[in-house]
Short mmCIF file of C-alpha atoms and ligand atoms in Angstrom, two decimals:
data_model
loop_
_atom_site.label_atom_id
_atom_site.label_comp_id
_atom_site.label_asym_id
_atom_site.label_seq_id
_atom_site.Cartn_x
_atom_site.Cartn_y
_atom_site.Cartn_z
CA UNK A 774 92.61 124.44 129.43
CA UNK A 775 91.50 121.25 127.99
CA UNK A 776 92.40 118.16 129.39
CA UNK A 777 92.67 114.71 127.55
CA UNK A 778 90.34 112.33 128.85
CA UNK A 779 91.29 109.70 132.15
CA UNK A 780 92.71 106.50 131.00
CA UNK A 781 93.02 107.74 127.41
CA UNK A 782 96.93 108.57 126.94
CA UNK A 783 99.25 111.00 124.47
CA UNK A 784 102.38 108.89 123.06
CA UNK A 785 104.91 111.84 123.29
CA UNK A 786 107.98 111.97 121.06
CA UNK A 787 110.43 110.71 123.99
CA UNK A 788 108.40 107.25 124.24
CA UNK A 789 107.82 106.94 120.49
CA UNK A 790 111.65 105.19 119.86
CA UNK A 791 110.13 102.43 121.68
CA UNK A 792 107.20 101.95 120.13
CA UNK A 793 108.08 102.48 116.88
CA UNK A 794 110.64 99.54 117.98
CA UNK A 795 108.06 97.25 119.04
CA UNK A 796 105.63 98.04 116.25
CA UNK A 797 108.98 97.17 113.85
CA UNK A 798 109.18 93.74 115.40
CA UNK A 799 105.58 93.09 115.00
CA UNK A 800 105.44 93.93 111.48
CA UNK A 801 108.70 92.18 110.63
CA UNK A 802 107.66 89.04 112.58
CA UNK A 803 104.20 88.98 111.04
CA UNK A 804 106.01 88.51 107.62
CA UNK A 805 108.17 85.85 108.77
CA UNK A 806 105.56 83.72 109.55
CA UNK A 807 103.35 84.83 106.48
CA UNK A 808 100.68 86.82 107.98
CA UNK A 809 99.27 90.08 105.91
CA UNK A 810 98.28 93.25 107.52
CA UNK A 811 94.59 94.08 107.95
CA UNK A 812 92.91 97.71 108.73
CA UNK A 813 89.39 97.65 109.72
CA UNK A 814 87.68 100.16 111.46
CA UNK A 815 87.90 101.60 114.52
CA UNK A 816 83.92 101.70 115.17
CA UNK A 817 80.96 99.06 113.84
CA UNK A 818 77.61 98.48 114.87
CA UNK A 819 76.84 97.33 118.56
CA UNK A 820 75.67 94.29 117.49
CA UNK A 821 79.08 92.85 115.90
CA UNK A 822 81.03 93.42 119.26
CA UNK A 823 77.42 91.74 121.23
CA UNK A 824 77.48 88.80 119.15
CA UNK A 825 81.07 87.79 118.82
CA UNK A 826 82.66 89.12 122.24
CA UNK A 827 79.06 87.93 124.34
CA UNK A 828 76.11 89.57 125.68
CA UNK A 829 76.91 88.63 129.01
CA UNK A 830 80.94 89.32 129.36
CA UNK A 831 82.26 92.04 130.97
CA UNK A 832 82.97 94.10 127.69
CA UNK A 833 79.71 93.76 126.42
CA UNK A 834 77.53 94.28 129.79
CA UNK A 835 80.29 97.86 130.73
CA UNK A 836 82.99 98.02 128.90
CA UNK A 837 82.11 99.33 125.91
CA UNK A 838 81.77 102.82 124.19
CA UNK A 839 78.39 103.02 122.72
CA UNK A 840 76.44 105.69 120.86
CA UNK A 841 74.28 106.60 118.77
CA UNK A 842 74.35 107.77 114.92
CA UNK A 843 72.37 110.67 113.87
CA UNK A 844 69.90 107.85 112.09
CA UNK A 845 69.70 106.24 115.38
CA UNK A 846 71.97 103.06 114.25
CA UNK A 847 73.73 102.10 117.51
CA UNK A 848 77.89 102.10 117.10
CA UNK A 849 80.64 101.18 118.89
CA UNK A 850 84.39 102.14 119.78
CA UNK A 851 86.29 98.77 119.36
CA UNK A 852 87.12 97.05 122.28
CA UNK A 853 89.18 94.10 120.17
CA UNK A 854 89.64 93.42 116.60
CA UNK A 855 88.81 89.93 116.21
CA UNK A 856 85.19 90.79 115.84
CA UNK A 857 85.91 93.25 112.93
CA UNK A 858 88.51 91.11 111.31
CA UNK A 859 85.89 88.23 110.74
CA UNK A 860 83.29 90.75 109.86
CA UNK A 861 86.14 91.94 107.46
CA UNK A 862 86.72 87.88 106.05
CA UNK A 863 83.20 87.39 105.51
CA UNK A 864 82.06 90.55 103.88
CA UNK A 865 84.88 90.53 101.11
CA UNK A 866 84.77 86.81 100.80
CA UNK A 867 88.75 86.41 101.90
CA UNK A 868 87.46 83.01 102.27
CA UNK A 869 88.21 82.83 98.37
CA UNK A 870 91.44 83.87 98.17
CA UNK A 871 94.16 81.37 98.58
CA UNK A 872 96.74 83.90 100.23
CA UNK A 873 94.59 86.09 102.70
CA UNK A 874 93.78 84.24 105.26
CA UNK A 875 96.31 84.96 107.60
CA UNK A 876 95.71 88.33 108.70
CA UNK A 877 97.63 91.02 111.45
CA UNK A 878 96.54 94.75 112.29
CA UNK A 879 97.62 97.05 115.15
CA UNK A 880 96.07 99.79 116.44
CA UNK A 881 93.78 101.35 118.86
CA UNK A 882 91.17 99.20 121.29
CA UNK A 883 88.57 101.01 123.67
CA UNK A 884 87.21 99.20 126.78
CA UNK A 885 85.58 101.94 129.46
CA UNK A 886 87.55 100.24 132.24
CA UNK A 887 89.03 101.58 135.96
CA UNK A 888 92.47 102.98 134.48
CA UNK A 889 95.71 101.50 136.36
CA UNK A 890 99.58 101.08 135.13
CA UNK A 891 98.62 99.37 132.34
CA UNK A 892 95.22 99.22 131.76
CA UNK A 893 94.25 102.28 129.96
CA UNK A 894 90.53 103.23 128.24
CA UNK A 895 92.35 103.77 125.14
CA UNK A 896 95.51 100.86 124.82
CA UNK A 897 97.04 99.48 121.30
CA UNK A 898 97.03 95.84 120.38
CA UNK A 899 99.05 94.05 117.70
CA UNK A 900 97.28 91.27 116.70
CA UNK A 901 97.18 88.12 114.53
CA UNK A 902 93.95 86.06 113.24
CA UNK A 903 94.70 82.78 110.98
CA UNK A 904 91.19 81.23 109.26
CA UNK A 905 90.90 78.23 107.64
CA UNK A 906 92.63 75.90 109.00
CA UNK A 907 91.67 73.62 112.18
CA UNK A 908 94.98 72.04 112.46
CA UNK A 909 96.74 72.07 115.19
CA UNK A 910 99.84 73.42 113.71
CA UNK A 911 97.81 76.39 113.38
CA UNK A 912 97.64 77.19 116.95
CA UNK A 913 101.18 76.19 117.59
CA UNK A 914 102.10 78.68 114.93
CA UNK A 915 99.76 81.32 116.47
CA UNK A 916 101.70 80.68 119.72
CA UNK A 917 104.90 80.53 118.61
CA UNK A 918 104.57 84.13 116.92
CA UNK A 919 103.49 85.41 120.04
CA UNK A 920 106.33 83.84 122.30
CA UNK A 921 108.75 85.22 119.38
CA UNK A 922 107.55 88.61 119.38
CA UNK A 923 107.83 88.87 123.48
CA UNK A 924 111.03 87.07 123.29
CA UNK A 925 112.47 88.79 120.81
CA UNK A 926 111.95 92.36 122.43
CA UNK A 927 113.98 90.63 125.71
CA UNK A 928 110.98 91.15 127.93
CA UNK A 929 111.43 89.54 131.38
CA UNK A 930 109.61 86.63 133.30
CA UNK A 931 106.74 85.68 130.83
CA UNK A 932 104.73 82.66 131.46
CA UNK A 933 102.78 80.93 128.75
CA UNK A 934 99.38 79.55 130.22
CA UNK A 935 97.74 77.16 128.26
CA UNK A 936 93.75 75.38 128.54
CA UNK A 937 91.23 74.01 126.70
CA UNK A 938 87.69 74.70 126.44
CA UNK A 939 87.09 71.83 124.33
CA UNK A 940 84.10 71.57 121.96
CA UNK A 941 80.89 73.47 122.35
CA UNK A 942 79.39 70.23 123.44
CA UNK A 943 82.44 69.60 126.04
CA UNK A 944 81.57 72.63 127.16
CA UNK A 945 77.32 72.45 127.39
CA UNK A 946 77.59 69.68 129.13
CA UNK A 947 80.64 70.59 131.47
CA UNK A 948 78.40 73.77 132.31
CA UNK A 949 75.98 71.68 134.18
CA UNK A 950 78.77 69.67 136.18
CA UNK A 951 80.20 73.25 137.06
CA UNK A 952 76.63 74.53 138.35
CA UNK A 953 75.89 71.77 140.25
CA UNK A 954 79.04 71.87 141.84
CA UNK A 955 78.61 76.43 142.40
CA UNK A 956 75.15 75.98 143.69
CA UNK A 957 76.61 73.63 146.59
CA UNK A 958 78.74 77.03 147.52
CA UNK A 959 76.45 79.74 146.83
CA UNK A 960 76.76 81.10 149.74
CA UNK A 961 80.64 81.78 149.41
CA UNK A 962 80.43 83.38 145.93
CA UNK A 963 80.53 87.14 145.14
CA UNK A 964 77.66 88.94 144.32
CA UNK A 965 79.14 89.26 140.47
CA UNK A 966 79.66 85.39 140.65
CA UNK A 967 76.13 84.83 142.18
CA UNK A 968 74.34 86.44 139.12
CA UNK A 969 76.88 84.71 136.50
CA UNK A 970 76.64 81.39 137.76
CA UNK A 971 73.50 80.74 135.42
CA UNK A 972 74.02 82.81 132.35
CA UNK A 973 77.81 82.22 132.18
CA UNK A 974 79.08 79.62 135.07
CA UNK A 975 82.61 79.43 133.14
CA UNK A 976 83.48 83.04 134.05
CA UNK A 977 83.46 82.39 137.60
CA UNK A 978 86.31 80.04 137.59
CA UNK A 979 87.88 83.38 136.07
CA UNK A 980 86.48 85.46 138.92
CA UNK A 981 89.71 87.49 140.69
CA UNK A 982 87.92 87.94 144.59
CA UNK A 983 89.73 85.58 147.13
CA UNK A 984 86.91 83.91 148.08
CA UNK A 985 85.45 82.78 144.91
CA UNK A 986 89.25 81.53 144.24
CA UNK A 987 88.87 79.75 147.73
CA UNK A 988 85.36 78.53 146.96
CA UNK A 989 86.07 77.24 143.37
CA UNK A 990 89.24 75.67 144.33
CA UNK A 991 88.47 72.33 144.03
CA UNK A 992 86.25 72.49 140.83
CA UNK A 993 85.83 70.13 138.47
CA UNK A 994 88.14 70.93 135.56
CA UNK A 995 87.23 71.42 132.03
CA UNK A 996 90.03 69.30 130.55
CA UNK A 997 88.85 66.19 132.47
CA UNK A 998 85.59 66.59 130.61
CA UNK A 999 87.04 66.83 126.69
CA UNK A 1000 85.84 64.59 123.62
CA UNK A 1001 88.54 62.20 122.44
CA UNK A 1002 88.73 64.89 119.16
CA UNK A 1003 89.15 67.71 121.52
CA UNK A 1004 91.45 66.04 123.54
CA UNK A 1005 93.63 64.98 121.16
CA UNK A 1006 93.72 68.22 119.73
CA UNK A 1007 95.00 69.56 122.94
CA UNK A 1008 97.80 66.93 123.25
CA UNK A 1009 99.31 67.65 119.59
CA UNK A 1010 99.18 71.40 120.64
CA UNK A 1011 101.41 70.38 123.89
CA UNK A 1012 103.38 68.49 121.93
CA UNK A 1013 104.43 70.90 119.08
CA UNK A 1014 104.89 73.39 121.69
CA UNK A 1015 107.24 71.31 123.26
CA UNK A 1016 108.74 70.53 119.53
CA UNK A 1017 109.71 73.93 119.10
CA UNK A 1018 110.83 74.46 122.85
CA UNK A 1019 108.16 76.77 123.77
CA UNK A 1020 107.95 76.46 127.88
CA UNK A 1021 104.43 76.21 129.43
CA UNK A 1022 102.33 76.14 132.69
CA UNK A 1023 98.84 74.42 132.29
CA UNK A 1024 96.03 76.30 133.89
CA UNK A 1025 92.81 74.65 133.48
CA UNK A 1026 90.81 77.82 135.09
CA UNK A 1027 91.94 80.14 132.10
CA UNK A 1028 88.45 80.75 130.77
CA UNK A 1029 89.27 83.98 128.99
CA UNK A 1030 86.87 86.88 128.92
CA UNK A 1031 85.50 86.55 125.73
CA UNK A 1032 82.49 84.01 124.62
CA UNK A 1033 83.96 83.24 121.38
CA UNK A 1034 86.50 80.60 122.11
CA UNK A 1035 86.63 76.82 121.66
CA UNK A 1036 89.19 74.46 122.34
CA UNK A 1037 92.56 75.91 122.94
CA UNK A 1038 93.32 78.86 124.70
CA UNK A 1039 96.18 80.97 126.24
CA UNK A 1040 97.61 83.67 127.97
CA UNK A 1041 101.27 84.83 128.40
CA UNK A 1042 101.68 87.00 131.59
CA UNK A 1043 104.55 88.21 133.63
CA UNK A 1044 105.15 88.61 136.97
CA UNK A 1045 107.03 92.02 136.29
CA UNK A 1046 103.38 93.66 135.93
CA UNK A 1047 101.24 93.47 138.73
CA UNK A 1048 98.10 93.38 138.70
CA UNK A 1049 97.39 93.63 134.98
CA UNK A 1050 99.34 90.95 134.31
CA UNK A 1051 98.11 89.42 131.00
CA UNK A 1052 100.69 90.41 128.28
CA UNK A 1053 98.81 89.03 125.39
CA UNK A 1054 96.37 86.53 124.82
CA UNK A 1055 94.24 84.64 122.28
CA UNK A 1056 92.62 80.98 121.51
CA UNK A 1057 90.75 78.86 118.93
CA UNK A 1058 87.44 80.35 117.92
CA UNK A 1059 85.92 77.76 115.30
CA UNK A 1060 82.06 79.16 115.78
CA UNK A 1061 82.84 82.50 115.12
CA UNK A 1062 83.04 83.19 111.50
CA UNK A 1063 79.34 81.16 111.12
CA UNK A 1064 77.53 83.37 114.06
CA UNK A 1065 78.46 86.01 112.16
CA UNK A 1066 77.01 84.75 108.94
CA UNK A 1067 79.75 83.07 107.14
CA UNK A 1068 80.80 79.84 105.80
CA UNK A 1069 81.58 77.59 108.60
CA UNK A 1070 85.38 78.38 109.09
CA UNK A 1071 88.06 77.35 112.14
CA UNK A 1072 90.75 79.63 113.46
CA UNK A 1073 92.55 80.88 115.55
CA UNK A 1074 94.36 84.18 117.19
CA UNK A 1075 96.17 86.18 120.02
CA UNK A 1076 96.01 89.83 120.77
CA UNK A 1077 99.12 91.54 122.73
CA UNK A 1078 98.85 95.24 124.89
CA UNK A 1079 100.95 97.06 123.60
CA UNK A 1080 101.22 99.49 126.80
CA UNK A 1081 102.09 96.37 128.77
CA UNK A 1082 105.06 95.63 126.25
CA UNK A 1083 106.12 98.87 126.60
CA UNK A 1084 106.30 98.96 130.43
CA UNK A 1085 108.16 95.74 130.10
CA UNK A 1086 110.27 96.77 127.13
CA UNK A 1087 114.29 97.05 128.03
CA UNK A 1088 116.08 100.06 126.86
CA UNK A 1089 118.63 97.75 125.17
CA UNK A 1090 115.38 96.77 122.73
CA UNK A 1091 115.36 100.10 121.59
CA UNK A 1092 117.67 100.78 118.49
CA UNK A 1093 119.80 104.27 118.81
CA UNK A 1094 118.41 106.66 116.34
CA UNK A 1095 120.68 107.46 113.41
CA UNK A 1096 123.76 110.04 113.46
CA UNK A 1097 122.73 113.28 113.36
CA UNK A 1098 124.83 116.02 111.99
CA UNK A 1099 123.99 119.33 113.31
CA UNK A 1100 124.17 122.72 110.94
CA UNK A 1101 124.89 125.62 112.85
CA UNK A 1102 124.84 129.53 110.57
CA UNK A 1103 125.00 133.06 110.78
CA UNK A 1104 124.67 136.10 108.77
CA UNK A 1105 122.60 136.06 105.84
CA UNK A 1106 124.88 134.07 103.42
CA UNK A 1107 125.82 132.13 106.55
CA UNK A 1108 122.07 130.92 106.59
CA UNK A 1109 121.57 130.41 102.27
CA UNK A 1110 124.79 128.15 102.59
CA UNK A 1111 122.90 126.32 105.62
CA UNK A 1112 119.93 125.80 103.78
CA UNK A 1113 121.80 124.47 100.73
CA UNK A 1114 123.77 121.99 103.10
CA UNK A 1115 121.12 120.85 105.46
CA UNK A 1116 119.01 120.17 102.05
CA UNK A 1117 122.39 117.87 100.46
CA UNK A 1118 122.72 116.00 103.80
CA UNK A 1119 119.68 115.05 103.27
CA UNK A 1120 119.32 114.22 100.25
CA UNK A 1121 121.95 111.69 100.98
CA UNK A 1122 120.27 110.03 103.65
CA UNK A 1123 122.20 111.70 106.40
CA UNK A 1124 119.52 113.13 109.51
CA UNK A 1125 120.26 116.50 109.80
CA UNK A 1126 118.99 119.66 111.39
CA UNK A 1127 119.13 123.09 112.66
CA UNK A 1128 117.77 125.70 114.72
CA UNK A 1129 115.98 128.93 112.75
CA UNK A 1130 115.68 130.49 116.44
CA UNK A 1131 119.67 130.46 117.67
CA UNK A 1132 121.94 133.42 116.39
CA UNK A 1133 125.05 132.54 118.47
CA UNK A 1134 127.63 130.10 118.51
CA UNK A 1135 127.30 128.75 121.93
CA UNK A 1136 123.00 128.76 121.29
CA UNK A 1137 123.81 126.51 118.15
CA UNK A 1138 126.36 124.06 120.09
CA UNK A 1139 123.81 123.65 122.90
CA UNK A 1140 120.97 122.56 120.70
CA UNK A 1141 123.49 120.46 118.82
CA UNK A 1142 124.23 118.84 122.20
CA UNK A 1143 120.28 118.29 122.71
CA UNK A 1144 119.27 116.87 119.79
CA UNK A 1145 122.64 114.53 120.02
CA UNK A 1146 124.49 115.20 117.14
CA UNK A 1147 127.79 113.60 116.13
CA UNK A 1148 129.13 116.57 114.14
CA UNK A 1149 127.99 120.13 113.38
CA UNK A 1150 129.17 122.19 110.31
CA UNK A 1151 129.38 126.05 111.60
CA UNK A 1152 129.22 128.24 108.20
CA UNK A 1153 128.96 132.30 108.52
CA UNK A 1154 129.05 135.36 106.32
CA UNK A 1155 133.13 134.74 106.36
CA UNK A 1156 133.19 131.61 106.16
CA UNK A 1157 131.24 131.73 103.18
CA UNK A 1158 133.39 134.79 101.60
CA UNK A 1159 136.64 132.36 102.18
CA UNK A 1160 134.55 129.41 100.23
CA UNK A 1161 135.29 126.91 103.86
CA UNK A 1162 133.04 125.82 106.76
CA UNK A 1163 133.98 124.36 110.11
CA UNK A 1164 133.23 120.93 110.96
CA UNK A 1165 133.26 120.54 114.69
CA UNK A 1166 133.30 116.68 116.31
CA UNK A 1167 131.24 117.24 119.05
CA UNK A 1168 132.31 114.56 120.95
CA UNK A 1169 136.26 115.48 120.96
CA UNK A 1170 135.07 119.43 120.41
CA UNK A 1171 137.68 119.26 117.83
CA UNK A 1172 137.34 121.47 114.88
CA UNK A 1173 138.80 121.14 111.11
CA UNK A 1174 138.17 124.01 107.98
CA UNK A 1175 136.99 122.32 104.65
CA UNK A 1176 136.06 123.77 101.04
CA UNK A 1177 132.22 124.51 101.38
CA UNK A 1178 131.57 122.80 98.50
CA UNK A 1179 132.86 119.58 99.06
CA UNK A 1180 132.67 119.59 102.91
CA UNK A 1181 129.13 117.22 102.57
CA UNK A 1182 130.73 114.82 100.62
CA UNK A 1183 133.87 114.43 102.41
CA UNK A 1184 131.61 114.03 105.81
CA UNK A 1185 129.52 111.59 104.49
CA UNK A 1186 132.21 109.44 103.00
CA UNK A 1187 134.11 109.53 106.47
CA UNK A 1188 130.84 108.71 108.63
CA UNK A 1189 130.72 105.59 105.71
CA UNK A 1190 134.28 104.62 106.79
CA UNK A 1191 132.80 104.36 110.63
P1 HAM B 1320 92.03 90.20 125.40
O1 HAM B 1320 92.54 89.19 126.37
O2 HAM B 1320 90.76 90.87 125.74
O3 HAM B 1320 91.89 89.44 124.02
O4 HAM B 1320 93.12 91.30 125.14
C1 HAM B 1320 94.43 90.96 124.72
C2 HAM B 1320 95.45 91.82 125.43
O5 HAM B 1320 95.14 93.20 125.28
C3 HAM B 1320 95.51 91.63 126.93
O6 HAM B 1320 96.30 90.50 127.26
C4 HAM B 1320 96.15 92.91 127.39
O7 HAM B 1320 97.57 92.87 127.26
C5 HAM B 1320 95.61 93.92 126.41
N1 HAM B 1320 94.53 94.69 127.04
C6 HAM B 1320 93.23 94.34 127.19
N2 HAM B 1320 92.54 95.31 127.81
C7 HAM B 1320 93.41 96.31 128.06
C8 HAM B 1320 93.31 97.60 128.67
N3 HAM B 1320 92.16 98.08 129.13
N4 HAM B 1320 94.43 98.36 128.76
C9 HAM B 1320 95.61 97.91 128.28
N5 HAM B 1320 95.76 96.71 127.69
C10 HAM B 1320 94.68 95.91 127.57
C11 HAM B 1320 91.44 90.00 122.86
O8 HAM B 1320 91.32 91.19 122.70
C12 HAM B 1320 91.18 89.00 121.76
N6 HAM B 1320 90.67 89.74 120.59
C13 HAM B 1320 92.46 88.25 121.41
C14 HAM B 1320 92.27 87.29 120.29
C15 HAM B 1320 92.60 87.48 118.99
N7 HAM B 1320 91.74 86.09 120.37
C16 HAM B 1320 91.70 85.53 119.18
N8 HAM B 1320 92.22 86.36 118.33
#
């Protein structure tokens, strides 16, 4: 047989109550605060992800899924969507429209990484992107979407991490502070960490070996080395976070994986996941929309894993399904009647259902019991000669005869009642 490929996972039918849960709360949430959806492709050219993400970050130098098309054009598998989403703003000048600029999508991300519990090849983000505005209410609002959405769903033990990278210009000249300061402790640096420390010296502040942790303990930190502007910005982010109650943990080594980002940035994790502990994620990215060719154009995002929700998700997030009445026949009238009732129940907005396969009573009661059903109407050949049906609470196994014809009706108006 045919096996699905490692790190790339089915969503079976028992796990989908929770994800259509969470995807609910994303969608509903993304209203509240304005936010319109956004469905852009799953692949693009290489060059989209190379520019935006960064030649040099992990994603870009192994991560990604690359291939050819048949004209030779090389394509990608997306590893994020904030690369396609500008792409997306530029190409259909969203820019011009006074309403879409706030944008959400959720879907499917690919990054060719080691699979663990919770880092998959294939994983689902839900994700919001708001252009246009450099405010710092915009990044507040970005935030406080995010801490809404993981709050609301009840997960447990979340931290909000919170840096800045400051400008680009905070950041150039921060760079050669940082290298001066790794080239003193070469010799104590990972191999990784040895090759980065000239094309990208910021990533090894992010770098997860002990020793580099050791080694770069006592760096020089980025938000000692802010503009006033940047600074500033990064104190009325604090401060509305604090406004709307929003707890969180400065971390001034939270570099993020991804090139695009400028000023602030963030991180929710919890504890509760091990190793892959980032939840969701996101930051400023004010250069973005112009390296890709547009109008000059601030914003700002977060993405969240959806597998990582899900781990984290309680059972008490997950809504029961709705009643279910059960219709159980025999015979051949027996099974016209059924179709006719499991066809009005229905049509009334009651979930109902049967099974074609069962042909006795105790067959029909056990699938009943299965799929959870509250009630199930048992109609045969007699049954159907007398003009009646039984209606059998399968909770209290107590039965009751009613007139065929009106037996739907009646149920339905007693399952209003409570
Ligand atoms: P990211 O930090 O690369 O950011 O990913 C965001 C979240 O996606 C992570 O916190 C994690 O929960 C989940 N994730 C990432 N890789 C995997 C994986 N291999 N398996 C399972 N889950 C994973 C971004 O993607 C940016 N586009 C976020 C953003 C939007 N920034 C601005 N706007």
């Amino acid at each position: 047989m045919i096996h699905g490929i490692k790190g790339v996972k089915d969503i079976l039918p028992a796990e989908i109550a929770r994800w259509q849960a969470i995807e609910g709360t994303a969608r509903r949430l993304a209203m509240l605060y304005g936010y319109q959806e956004i469905r852009v492709p799953v692949f693009e050219v290489t060059e989209l992800f190379a520019r935006s993400i960064g030649a040099t970050t992990d994603i870009v130098e192994k991560e990604m899924y690359t291939f050819h098309d048949r004209d030779g054009t090389s394509l990608t598998l997306r590893p994020e969507a904030t690369a396609g989403a500008v792409r997306a703003y530029i190409e259909h000048n969203l820019a011009a429209s006074p309403t879409a600029q706030k944008l959400y999508y959720l879907g499917p991300m690919f990054r060719h990484e080691r699979p663990q519990a919770g880092r998959l090849r294939q994983f689902h983000q839900f994700g919001v992107e708001s252009f246009g505005s450099a405010d710092p209410r915009a990044d507040i609002e970005v935030i406080s979407l995010l801490w809404r959405f993981l709050s609301d769903l009840g997960l447990p033990d979340l931290t909000l991490e919170i840096n800045s990278l400051g400008e680009a210009s905070d950041r150039s000249a921060y760079k050669a502070i940082l290298l001066d300061f790794l080239k003193k402790r070469e010799d104590r640096l990972c191999q990784n960490c040895r090759r980065r420390m000239d094309t990208n010296p910021l990533r090894v502040l992010d770098c997860k070996v002990p020793e580099c942790k050791a080694a770069t303990e006592d760096a020089p930190k980025l938000t000692d080395h802010l503009s006033s502007s940047a600074r500033r910005h990064f104190d009325d982010v604090l401060a509305g976070l604090s406004t709307l109650e929003i707890p969180y943990v400065l971390n001034p080594r939270l570099v993020r994986g991804l090139d695009y980002y400028t000023l602030t940035t963030f991180e929710v994790t919890s504890r509760r996941l091990g190793a892959q502990n980032a939840v969701g994620a996101g930051g400023r990215y004010d250069g973005l929309v112009e390296v890709l060719g547009g109008p000059k154009t601030p914003a700002v995002g977060f993405a969240v894993g959806l597998e990582r929700v899900s781990l984290m998700l309680p059972d008490a997030a997950v809504p029961a399904p709705p009643m279910m009445v059960f219709v159980a026949t025999f015979g051949e009238q027996g099974a016209a009647a059924g179709l006719r009732l499991l066809h009005e129940l229905r049509a009334l907005g009651v979930r109902a259902d049967t099974d074609y396969r069962a042909s006795t009573l105790k067959a029909h009661l056990r699938q009943a019991d299965r799929l959870g059903a509250a009630f199930t109407l048992i109609v045969g050949d007699d049954e159907v000669a007398k003009g009646r049906l039984l209606l059998r609470n399968m909770r209290t196994k107590e039965q009751e005869e009613l007139p065929l014809s009106t037996a739907v009706k009646a149920l339905v108006a007693r399952l209003g009642q409570g």
